[in-house]
PDB file of C-alpha atoms in Angstrom:
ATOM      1  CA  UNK A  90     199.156  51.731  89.652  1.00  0.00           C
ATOM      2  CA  UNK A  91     198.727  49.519  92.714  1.00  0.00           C
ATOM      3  CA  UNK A  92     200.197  52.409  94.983  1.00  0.00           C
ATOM      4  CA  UNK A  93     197.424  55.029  93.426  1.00  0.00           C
ATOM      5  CA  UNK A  94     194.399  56.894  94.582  1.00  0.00           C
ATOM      6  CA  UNK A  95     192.777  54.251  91.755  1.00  0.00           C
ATOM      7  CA  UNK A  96     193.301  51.596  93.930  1.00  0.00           C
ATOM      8  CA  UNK A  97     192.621  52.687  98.085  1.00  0.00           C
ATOM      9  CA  UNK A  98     191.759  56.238  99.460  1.00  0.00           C
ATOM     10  CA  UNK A  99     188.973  57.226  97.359  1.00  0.00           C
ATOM     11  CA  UNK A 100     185.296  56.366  97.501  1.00  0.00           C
ATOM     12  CA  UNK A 101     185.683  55.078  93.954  1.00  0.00           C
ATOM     13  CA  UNK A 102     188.961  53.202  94.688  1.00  0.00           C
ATOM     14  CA  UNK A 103     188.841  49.337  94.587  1.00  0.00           C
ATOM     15  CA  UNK A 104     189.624  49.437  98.254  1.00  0.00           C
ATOM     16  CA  UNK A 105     187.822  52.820  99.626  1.00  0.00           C
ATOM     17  CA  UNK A 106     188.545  51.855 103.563  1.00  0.00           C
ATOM     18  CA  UNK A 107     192.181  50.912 103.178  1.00  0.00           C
ATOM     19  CA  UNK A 108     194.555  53.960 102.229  1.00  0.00           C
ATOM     20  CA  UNK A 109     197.719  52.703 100.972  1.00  0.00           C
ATOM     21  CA  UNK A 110     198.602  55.092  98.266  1.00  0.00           C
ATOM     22  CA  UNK A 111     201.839  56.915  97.613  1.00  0.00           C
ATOM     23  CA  UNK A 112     201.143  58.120  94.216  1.00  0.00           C
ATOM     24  CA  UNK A 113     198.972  61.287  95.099  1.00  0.00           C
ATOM     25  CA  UNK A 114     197.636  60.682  91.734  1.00  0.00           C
ATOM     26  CA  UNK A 115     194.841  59.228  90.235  1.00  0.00           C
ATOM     27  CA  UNK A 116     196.587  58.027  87.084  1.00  0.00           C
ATOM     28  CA  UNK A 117     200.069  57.130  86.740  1.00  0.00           C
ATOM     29  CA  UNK A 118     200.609  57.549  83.730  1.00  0.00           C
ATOM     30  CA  UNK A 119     202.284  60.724  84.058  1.00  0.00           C
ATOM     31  CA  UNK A 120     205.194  58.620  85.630  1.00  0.00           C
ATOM     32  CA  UNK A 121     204.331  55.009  84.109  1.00  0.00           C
ATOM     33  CA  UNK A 122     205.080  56.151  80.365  1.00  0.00           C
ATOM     34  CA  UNK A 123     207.998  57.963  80.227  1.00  0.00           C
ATOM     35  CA  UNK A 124     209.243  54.851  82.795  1.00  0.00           C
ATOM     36  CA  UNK A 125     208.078  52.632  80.158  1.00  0.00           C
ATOM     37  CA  UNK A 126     209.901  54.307  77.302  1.00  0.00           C
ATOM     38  CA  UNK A 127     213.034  54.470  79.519  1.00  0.00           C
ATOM     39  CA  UNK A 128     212.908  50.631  80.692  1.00  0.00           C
ATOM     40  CA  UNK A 129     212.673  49.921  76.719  1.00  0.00           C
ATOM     41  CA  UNK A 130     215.347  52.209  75.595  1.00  0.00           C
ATOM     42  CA  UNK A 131     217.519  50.291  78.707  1.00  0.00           C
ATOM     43  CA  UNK A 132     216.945  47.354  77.617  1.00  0.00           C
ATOM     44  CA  UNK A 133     217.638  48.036  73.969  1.00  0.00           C
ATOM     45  CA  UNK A 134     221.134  49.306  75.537  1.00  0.00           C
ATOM     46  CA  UNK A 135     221.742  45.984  77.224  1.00  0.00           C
ATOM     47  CA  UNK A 136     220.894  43.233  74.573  1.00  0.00           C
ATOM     48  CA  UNK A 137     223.701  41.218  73.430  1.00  0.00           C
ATOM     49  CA  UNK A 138     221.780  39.960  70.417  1.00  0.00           C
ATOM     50  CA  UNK A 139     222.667  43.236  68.567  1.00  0.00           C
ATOM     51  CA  UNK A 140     225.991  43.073  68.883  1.00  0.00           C
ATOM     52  CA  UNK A 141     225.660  39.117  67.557  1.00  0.00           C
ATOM     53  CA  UNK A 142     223.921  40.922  64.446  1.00  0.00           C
ATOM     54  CA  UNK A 143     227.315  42.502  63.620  1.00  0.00           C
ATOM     55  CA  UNK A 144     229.668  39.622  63.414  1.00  0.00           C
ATOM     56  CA  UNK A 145     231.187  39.549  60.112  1.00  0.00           C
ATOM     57  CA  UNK A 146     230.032  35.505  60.243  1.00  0.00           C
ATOM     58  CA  UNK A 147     225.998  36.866  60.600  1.00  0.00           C
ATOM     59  CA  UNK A 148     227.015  39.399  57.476  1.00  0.00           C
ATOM     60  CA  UNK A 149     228.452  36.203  55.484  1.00  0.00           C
ATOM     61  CA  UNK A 150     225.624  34.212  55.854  1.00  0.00           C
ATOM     62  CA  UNK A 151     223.211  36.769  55.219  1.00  0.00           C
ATOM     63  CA  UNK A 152     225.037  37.670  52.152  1.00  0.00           C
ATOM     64  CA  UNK A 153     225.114  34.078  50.899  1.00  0.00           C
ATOM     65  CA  UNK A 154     221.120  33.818  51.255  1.00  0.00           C
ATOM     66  CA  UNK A 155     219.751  37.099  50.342  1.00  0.00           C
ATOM     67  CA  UNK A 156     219.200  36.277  47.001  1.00  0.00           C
ATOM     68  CA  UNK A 157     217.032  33.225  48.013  1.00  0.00           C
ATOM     69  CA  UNK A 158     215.401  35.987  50.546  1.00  0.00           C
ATOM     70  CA  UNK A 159     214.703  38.936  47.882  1.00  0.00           C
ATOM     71  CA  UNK A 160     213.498  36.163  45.229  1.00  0.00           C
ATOM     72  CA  UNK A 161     210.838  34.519  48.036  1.00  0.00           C
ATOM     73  CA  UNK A 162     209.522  38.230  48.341  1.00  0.00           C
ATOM     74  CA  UNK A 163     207.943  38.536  45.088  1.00  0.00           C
TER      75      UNK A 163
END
């Protein structure tokens, strides 16, 4: 967004005199979303803490308490 027509270049930028914009557009979201939704997926890829989640120690002790679990539910 900083890099935008939103921002410099436009009369209705926050900096009209200065032109520093690379994005020829005035919203990035075109190219900010699908980054977003990439970044997340990437880092989804990357955590450790899933693989942690499928230690047969995690599915013992999650076995042991998920009667106390299911029972707290109600």
């Amino acid at each position: 967004m900083i890099f935008s027509k939103a921002v410099s270049g436009t009369p209705s930028a926050l900096f009209p005199n200065a032109d520093f914009d690379l994005f020829p557009m005035q919203s990035t979201g075109l190219v900010s979303v699908p980054f977003g939704y990439l970044a997340g997926w990437l880092g989804s890829c990357l955590d450790h803490r899933r693989h942690a989640a499928n230690s047969l120690e995690n599915r013992r002790l999650y076995e042991e308490s998920e009667a106390r679990l299911l029972a707290a539910a109600e």
